[in-house]
Amino acid sequence: MKANPMRTVFRQAVDYYLFLVDQVPVDGWESAGLGVWTVRDLVGHTSRAMTTLERYCNQPGEQVEVETPVSYFLRAMESIANPEDVAERGRQSGQDLGPDPAETVREIAGRVLVGLEQVSDDLVLALPVGGMRLIDYLPTRIFELVIHGLDLASVIGVANEPPRAPTEVTLHLLSDLALESGKPADLILAVTGRRSLPEGFNLVG
């Protein structure tokens, strides 16, 4: 059976993230990262895009309650996206990377990619926001890897664009979130150079 293209896109997003992690200077892990995070914290948080996937693949659900990636984000923002909790999970995940963060991230990625080959697209994952098919959940992981990959690239001064396919998934999700959040006009006007985005504009927070 031919593999779903979303699996290939996820692998490309993982490879992009691994490339960036390898560019972090040896003495750069405790440098300022994103917001309250150090670079280590940011990388730890981003690695959760893989470790949570692995965990949920090992804890199947019974029925689909979340059918689309945008529905996942809308539910998550309502229930599990408390900024203080997210910040603390990032810090803890950063510490869990140990003395050689880059090597730990590579180990996580290898393990997750191998494990992904053992499960079907239709596996229902028991997520905190409700049951969701694996293949529908993958775009949310691609989104996280791309967004925070760009964060990391900016912090460490690496000019590197994510691959086209993961970028497309991310942009499509952002446009869907703009529609569902009632903010499409602001986004359209900003990206066509007609006016700046309103102060504090955010589709995922």
PDB file of N, CA, C and O in Angstrom, residues 56 65-66 68 71-81 125-132 137:
ATOM      1  N   TYR A  56       1.386   9.130  22.187  1.00  0.00           N
ATOM      2  CA  TYR A  56      -0.006   8.913  21.801  1.00  0.00           C
ATOM      3  C   TYR A  56      -0.180   7.702  20.882  1.00  0.00           C
ATOM      4  O   TYR A  56      -1.229   7.058  20.891  1.00  0.00           O
ATOM      5  N   GLU A  65     -12.996  12.065  17.762  1.00  0.00           N
ATOM      6  CA  GLU A  65     -13.749  13.222  18.254  1.00  0.00           C
ATOM      7  C   GLU A  65     -13.230  14.528  17.669  1.00  0.00           C
ATOM      8  O   GLU A  65     -13.912  15.542  17.687  1.00  0.00           O
ATOM      9  N   VAL A  66     -12.002  14.487  17.158  1.00  0.00           N
ATOM     10  CA  VAL A  66     -11.376  15.662  16.533  1.00  0.00           C
ATOM     11  C   VAL A  66     -11.010  15.253  15.109  1.00  0.00           C
ATOM     12  O   VAL A  66     -10.172  14.385  14.901  1.00  0.00           O
ATOM     13  N   THR A  68     -10.086  17.364  12.308  1.00  0.00           N
ATOM     14  CA  THR A  68      -9.167  18.147  11.478  1.00  0.00           C
ATOM     15  C   THR A  68      -8.070  18.781  12.331  1.00  0.00           C
ATOM     16  O   THR A  68      -8.260  19.014  13.534  1.00  0.00           O
ATOM     17  N   SER A  71      -9.239  21.938  14.066  1.00  0.00           N
ATOM     18  CA  SER A  71     -10.080  21.644  15.233  1.00  0.00           C
ATOM     19  C   SER A  71      -9.222  21.287  16.437  1.00  0.00           C
ATOM     20  O   SER A  71      -9.538  21.654  17.579  1.00  0.00           O
ATOM     21  N   TYR A  72      -8.130  20.568  16.182  1.00  0.00           N
ATOM     22  CA  TYR A  72      -7.208  20.227  17.265  1.00  0.00           C
ATOM     23  C   TYR A  72      -6.676  21.501  17.919  1.00  0.00           C
ATOM     24  O   TYR A  72      -6.684  21.638  19.148  1.00  0.00           O
ATOM     25  N   PHE A  73      -6.189  22.441  17.112  1.00  0.00           N
ATOM     26  CA  PHE A  73      -5.608  23.658  17.676  1.00  0.00           C
ATOM     27  C   PHE A  73      -6.646  24.489  18.416  1.00  0.00           C
ATOM     28  O   PHE A  73      -6.365  25.047  19.484  1.00  0.00           O
ATOM     29  N   LEU A  74      -7.849  24.574  17.876  1.00  0.00           N
ATOM     30  CA  LEU A  74      -8.888  25.354  18.547  1.00  0.00           C
ATOM     31  C   LEU A  74      -9.229  24.743  19.905  1.00  0.00           C
ATOM     32  O   LEU A  74      -9.381  25.459  20.897  1.00  0.00           O
ATOM     33  N   ARG A  75      -9.309  23.419  19.949  1.00  0.00           N
ATOM     34  CA  ARG A  75      -9.591  22.756  21.226  1.00  0.00           C
ATOM     35  C   ARG A  75      -8.424  22.903  22.189  1.00  0.00           C
ATOM     36  O   ARG A  75      -8.616  23.121  23.391  1.00  0.00           O
ATOM     37  N   ALA A  76      -7.216  22.759  21.675  1.00  0.00           N
ATOM     38  CA  ALA A  76      -6.025  22.864  22.522  1.00  0.00           C
ATOM     39  C   ALA A  76      -5.908  24.260  23.129  1.00  0.00           C
ATOM     40  O   ALA A  76      -5.549  24.402  24.305  1.00  0.00           O
ATOM     41  N   MET A  77      -6.194  25.285  22.347  1.00  0.00           N
ATOM     42  CA  MET A  77      -6.098  26.648  22.857  1.00  0.00           C
ATOM     43  C   MET A  77      -7.113  26.910  23.962  1.00  0.00           C
ATOM     44  O   MET A  77      -6.896  27.740  24.841  1.00  0.00           O
ATOM     45  N   GLU A  78      -8.212  26.167  23.934  1.00  0.00           N
ATOM     46  CA  GLU A  78      -9.245  26.331  24.948  1.00  0.00           C
ATOM     47  C   GLU A  78      -8.929  25.575  26.233  1.00  0.00           C
ATOM     48  O   GLU A  78      -9.391  25.955  27.312  1.00  0.00           O
ATOM     49  N   SER A  79      -8.139  24.487  26.111  1.00  0.00           N
ATOM     50  CA  SER A  79      -8.041  23.591  27.264  1.00  0.00           C
ATOM     51  C   SER A  79      -6.637  23.301  27.782  1.00  0.00           C
ATOM     52  O   SER A  79      -6.449  23.112  28.985  1.00  0.00           O
ATOM     53  N   ILE A  80      -5.618  23.234  26.899  1.00  0.00           N
ATOM     54  CA  ILE A  80      -4.309  22.774  27.371  1.00  0.00           C
ATOM     55  C   ILE A  80      -3.180  23.732  27.017  1.00  0.00           C
ATOM     56  O   ILE A  80      -2.015  23.388  27.157  1.00  0.00           O
ATOM     57  N   ALA A  81      -3.503  24.944  26.598  1.00  0.00           N
ATOM     58  CA  ALA A  81      -2.472  25.862  26.131  1.00  0.00           C
ATOM     59  C   ALA A  81      -2.216  26.997  27.120  1.00  0.00           C
ATOM     60  O   ALA A  81      -1.867  28.107  26.719  1.00  0.00           O
ATOM     61  N   LEU A 125      -5.689   8.189  18.108  1.00  0.00           N
ATOM     62  CA  LEU A 125      -4.851   8.571  19.236  1.00  0.00           C
ATOM     63  C   LEU A 125      -5.715   9.186  20.329  1.00  0.00           C
ATOM     64  O   LEU A 125      -6.583  10.020  20.049  1.00  0.00           O
ATOM     65  N   ALA A 126      -5.462   8.798  21.564  1.00  0.00           N
ATOM     66  CA  ALA A 126      -6.220   9.339  22.703  1.00  0.00           C
ATOM     67  C   ALA A 126      -5.559  10.631  23.176  1.00  0.00           C
ATOM     68  O   ALA A 126      -4.804  10.652  24.150  1.00  0.00           O
ATOM     69  N   LEU A 127      -5.835  11.725  22.486  1.00  0.00           N
ATOM     70  CA  LEU A 127      -5.248  13.017  22.824  1.00  0.00           C
ATOM     71  C   LEU A 127      -6.021  13.651  23.981  1.00  0.00           C
ATOM     72  O   LEU A 127      -7.189  13.324  24.203  1.00  0.00           O
ATOM     73  N   PRO A 128      -5.406  14.591  24.702  1.00  0.00           N
ATOM     74  CA  PRO A 128      -6.117  15.286  25.780  1.00  0.00           C
ATOM     75  C   PRO A 128      -7.369  16.017  25.298  1.00  0.00           C
ATOM     76  O   PRO A 128      -8.300  16.225  26.076  1.00  0.00           O
ATOM     77  N   VAL A 129      -7.385  16.411  24.013  1.00  0.00           N
ATOM     78  CA  VAL A 129      -8.538  17.150  23.475  1.00  0.00           C
ATOM     79  C   VAL A 129      -9.549  16.236  22.804  1.00  0.00           C
ATOM     80  O   VAL A 129     -10.562  16.713  22.287  1.00  0.00           O
ATOM     81  N   GLY A 130      -9.289  14.924  22.779  1.00  0.00           N
ATOM     82  CA  GLY A 130     -10.213  13.978  22.162  1.00  0.00           C
ATOM     83  C   GLY A 130      -9.530  13.070  21.162  1.00  0.00           C
ATOM     84  O   GLY A 130      -8.403  13.343  20.721  1.00  0.00           O
ATOM     85  N   GLY A 131     -10.180  11.982  20.794  1.00  0.00           N
ATOM     86  CA  GLY A 131      -9.614  11.022  19.869  1.00  0.00           C
ATOM     87  C   GLY A 131      -9.415  11.614  18.479  1.00  0.00           C
ATOM     88  O   GLY A 131     -10.284  12.337  17.970  1.00  0.00           O
ATOM     89  N   MET A 132      -8.284  11.277  17.847  1.00  0.00           N
ATOM     90  CA  MET A 132      -7.962  11.838  16.533  1.00  0.00           C
ATOM     91  C   MET A 132      -7.138  10.834  15.746  1.00  0.00           C
ATOM     92  O   MET A 132      -6.255  10.171  16.307  1.00  0.00           O
ATOM     93  N   TYR A 137      -3.518  14.052  12.749  1.00  0.00           N
ATOM     94  CA  TYR A 137      -2.719  14.682  13.794  1.00  0.00           C
ATOM     95  C   TYR A 137      -1.350  15.117  13.278  1.00  0.00           C
ATOM     96  O   TYR A 137      -0.789  16.117  13.742  1.00  0.00           O
TER      97      TYR A 137
END
